[in-house]
Coordinates of C-alpha atoms and ligand atoms in Angstrom, one line a residue:
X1 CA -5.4 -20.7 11.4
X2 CA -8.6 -21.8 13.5
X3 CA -12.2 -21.2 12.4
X4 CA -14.1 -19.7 15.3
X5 CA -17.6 -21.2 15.2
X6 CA -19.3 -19.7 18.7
X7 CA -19.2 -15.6 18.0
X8 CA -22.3 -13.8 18.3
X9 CA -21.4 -10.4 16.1
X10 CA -23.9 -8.6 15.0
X11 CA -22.9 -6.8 11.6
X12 CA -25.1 -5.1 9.0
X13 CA -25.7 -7.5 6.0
X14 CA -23.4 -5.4 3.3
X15 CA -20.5 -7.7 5.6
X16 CA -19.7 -10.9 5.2
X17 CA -17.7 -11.9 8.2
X18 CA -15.0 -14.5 8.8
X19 CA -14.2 -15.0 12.9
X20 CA -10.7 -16.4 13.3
X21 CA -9.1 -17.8 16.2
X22 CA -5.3 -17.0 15.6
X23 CA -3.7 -16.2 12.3
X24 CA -0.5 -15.0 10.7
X25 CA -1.9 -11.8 9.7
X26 CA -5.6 -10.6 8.5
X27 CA -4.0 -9.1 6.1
X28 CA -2.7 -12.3 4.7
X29 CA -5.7 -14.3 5.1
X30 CA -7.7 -11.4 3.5
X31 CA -5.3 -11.5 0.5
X32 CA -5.5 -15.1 0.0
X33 CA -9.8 -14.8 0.0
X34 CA -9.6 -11.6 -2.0
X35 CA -7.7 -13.8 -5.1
X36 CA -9.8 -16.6 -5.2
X37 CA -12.7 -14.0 -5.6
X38 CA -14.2 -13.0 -1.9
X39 CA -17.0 -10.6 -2.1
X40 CA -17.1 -6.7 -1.5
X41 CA -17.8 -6.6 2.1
X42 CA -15.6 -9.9 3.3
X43 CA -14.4 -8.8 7.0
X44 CA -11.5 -11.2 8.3
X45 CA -11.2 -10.3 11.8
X46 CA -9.1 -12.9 14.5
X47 CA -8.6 -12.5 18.1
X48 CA -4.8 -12.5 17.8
X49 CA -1.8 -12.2 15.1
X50 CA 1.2 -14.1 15.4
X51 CA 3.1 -12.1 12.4
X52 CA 0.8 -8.4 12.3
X53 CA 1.9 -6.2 9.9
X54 CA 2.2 -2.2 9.9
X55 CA 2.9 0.5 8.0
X56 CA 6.5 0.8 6.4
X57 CA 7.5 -2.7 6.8
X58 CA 6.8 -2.6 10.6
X59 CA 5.4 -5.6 12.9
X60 CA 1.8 -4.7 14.9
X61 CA 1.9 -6.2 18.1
X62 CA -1.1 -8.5 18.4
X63 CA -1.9 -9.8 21.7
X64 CA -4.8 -11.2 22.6
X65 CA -7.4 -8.4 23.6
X66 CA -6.9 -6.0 20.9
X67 CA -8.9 -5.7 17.7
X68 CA -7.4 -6.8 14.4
X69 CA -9.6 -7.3 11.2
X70 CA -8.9 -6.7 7.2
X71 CA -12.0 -5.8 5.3
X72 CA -12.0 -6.4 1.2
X73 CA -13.3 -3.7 -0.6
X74 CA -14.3 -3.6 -4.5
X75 CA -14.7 0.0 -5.3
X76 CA -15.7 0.9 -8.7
X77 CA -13.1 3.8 -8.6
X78 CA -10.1 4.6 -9.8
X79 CA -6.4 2.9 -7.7
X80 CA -5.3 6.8 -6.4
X81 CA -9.4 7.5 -5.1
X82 CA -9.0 3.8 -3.4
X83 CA -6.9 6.0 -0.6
X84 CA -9.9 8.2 0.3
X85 CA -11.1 5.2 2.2
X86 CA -8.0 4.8 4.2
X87 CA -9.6 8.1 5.8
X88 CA -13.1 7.2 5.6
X89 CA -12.2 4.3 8.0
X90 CA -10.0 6.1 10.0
X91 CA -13.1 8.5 11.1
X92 CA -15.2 5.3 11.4
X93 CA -13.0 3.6 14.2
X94 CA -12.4 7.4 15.7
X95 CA -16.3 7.7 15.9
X96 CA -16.9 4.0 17.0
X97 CA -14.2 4.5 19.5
X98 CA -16.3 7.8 21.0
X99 CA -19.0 5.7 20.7
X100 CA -17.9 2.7 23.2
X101 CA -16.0 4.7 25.8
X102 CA -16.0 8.3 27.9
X103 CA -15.4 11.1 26.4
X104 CA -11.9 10.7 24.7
X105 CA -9.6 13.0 23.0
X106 CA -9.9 11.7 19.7
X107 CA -7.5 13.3 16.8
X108 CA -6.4 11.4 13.3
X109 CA -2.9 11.7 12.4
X110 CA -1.9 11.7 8.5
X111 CA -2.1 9.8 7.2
X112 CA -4.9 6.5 8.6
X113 CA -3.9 7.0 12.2
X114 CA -6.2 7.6 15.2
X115 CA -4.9 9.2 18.6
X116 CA -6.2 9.2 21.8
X117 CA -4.8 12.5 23.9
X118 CA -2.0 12.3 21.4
X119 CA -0.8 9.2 21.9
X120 CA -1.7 6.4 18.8
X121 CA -4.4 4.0 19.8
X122 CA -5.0 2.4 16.1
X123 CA -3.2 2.5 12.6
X124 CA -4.8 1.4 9.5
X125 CA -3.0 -0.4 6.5
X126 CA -3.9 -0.3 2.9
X127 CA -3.2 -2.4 0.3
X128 CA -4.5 -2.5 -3.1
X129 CA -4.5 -4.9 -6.3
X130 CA -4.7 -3.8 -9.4
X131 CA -6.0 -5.2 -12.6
X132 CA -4.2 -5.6 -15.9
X133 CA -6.1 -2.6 -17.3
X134 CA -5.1 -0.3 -14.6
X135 CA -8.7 -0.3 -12.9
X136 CA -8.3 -1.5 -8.8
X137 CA -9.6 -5.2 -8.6
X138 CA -9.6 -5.1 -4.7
X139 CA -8.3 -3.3 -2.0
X140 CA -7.8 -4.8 1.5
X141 CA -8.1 -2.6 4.5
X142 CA -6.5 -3.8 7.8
X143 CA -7.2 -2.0 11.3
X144 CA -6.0 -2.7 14.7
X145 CA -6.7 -1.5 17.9
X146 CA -5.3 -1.4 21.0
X147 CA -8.2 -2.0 23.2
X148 CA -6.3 -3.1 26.4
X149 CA -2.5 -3.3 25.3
X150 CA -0.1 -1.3 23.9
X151 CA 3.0 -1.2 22.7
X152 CA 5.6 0.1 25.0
X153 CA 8.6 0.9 22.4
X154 CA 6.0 2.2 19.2
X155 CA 8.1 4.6 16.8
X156 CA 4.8 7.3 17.7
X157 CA 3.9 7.0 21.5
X158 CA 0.9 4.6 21.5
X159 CA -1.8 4.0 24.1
X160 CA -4.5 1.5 24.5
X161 CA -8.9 2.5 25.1
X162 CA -8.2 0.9 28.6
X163 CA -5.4 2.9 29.6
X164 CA -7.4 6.5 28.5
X165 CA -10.0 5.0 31.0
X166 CA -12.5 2.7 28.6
X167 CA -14.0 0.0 31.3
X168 CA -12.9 -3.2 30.8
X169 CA -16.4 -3.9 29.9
X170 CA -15.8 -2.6 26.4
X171 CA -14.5 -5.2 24.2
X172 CA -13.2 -5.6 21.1
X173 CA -16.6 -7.2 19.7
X174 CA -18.7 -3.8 20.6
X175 CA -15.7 -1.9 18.7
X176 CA -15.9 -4.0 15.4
X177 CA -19.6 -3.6 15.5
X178 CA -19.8 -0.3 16.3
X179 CA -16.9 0.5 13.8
X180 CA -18.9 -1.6 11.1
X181 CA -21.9 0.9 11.3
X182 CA -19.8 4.1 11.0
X183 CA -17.7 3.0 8.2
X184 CA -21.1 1.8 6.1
X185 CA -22.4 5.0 6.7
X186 CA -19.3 6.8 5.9
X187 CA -19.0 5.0 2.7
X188 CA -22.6 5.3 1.4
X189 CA -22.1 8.8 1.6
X190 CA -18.7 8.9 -0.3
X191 CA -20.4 7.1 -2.9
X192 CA -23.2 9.3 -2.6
X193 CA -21.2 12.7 -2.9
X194 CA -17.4 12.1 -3.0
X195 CA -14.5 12.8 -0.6
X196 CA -15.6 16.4 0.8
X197 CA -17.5 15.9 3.4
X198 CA -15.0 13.1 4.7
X199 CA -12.5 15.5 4.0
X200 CA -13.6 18.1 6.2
X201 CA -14.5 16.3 9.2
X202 CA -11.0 14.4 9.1
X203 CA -9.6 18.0 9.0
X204 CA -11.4 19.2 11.7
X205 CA -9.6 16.9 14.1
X206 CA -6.2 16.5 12.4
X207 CA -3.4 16.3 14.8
X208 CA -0.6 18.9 14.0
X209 CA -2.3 20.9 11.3
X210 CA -1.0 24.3 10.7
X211 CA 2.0 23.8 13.1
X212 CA 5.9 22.8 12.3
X213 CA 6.4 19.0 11.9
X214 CA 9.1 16.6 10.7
X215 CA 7.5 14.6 7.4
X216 CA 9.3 11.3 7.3
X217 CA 9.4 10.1 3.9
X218 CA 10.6 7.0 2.0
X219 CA 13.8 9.0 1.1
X220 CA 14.2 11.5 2.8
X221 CA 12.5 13.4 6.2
X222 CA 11.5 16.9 5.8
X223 CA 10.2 19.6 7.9
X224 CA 7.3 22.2 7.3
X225 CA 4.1 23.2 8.0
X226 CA 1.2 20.6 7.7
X227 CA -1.2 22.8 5.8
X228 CA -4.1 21.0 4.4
X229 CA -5.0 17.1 3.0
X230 CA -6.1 17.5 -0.8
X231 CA -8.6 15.0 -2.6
X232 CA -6.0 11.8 -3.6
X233 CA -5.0 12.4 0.9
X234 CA -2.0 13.5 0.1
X235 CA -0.5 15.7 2.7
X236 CA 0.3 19.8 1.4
X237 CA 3.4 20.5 3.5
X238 CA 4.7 24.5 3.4
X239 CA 8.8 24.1 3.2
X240 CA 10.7 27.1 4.9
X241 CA 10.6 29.8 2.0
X242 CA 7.4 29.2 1.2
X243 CA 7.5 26.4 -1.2
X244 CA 4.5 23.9 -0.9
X245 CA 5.2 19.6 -1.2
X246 CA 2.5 17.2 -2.2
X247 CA 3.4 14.1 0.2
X248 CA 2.1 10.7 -0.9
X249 CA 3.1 8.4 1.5
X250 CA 5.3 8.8 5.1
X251 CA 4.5 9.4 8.5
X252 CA 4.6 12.9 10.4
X253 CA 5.8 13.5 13.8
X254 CA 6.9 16.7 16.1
X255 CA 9.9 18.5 14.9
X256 CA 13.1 16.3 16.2
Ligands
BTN301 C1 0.1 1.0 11.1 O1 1.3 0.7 11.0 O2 -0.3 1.9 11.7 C2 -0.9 0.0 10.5 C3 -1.2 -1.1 11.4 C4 -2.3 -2.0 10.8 C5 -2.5 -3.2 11.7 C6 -3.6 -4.1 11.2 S1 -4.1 -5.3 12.4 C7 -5.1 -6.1 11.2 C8 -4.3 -6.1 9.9 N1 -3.5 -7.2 9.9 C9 -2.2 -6.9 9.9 O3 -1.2 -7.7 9.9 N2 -2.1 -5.5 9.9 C10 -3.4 -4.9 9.9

């Protein structure tokens, strides 16, 4: 891991951040500063991974050129709330992608992904620590984003913001800062009046809701309607017959 010591990043002053050269994974490094007591607000970010993580055990491809940071959070709230935030920052890099680049097609896809014209341009990954008593001690939000590269063989098609047509100009700096802004905002009001209005505006640009998808879980994939997202973000899913499922955790896709 190499400090960086010459980037100009201009962050609100809730974030503390920590510029990184080339590292294993944020996630990792985030970890490690989280248990020997990093603040609320710590944002590890590094201009390339040589071991990213995703979701279900996956890798995240991390060239050079895309964005990768962890952010440590230390909500007073309860472990199952902590997961609220996984779509608070989803809208936050959705609206600080709009923000950077033309007008995109931007959609969210249960449960922390963001598309661009259907195609997945940045996954999130949340993990959480728990204290002894049961009350969260810190939870560690990772994001990437593929600003100019993709993955070519991605389990979900993926895309990059320079393939939909974002100018080269727009770098991966002007993403985390504009990313930083949304999320504070989006968090000062979930602290201000809970999940709802996060809720709703995550719902208003779901990918796939009220139509037939496949609900891979961890064992067992399902099919149904994606109906609605209820306050813990778990996914309601109508089974054939009627039958309604409360999905935790998985990954949705068109019907095989
Ligand atoms: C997913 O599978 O969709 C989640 C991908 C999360 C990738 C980010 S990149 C920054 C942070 N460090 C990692 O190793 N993973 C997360």
């Amino acid at each position: 891991m190499t400090q960086n010591e010459n980037t100009d990043i201009r962050l609100h002053p809730a974030y503390r951040l920590v510029a990184l050269d080339s590292v294993t994974s944020t996630m990792e490094e985030a970890r490690k500063r989280a248990e020997d007591g990093a603040e609320d607000g710590t944002l590890i970010w590094a201009r390339e991974q040589t071991a990213g993580r995703g979701r279900m055990g996956r890798t995240w491809a991390s060239p050079r050129g895309n964005l990768y940071f962890t952010l440590i959070l230390r909500p007073d709230c309860a472990p199952a709330q902590a997961a609220q935030l996984g779509f608070i920052a989803a809208l936050a890099l959705g609206e600080a992608i709009g923000s950077v680049a033309p007008p995109l097609d931007v959609t969210y896809k249960w449960p922390n992904d963001v598309l661009l014209s259907n195609r997945k341009a940045a996954g999130i990954l949340l993990e959480s620590h728990a204290l002894a008593d049961g009350h969260l001690d810190y939870l560690l939000l990772g994001c990437g984003v593929n600003v100019g590269t993709f993955p070519k063989d991605a389990a979900f098609p993926a895309t990059s913001l320079r393939y939909e047509g974002t100018p080269a100009t727009v770098t991966e700096v002007e993403l985390l800062e504009a990313f930083s802004r949304f999320f504070l905002s989006w968090v000062n009001r979930w602290l201000e009046d809970g999940f709802a209005r996060a809720r709703t505006a995550w719902l208003d640009h779901a990918a796939f809701r009220g139509e037939r998808i496949e609900a891979r879980l961890p064992k067992e994939t399902i099919n149904g309607i994606f109906k609605d997202l209820d306050e813990d973000g778990h996914l309601l899913l109508e089974l054939e017959g009627g039958e309604e499922r409360r999905i935790a955790a998985g990954e949705i896709f068109p019907p095989g």
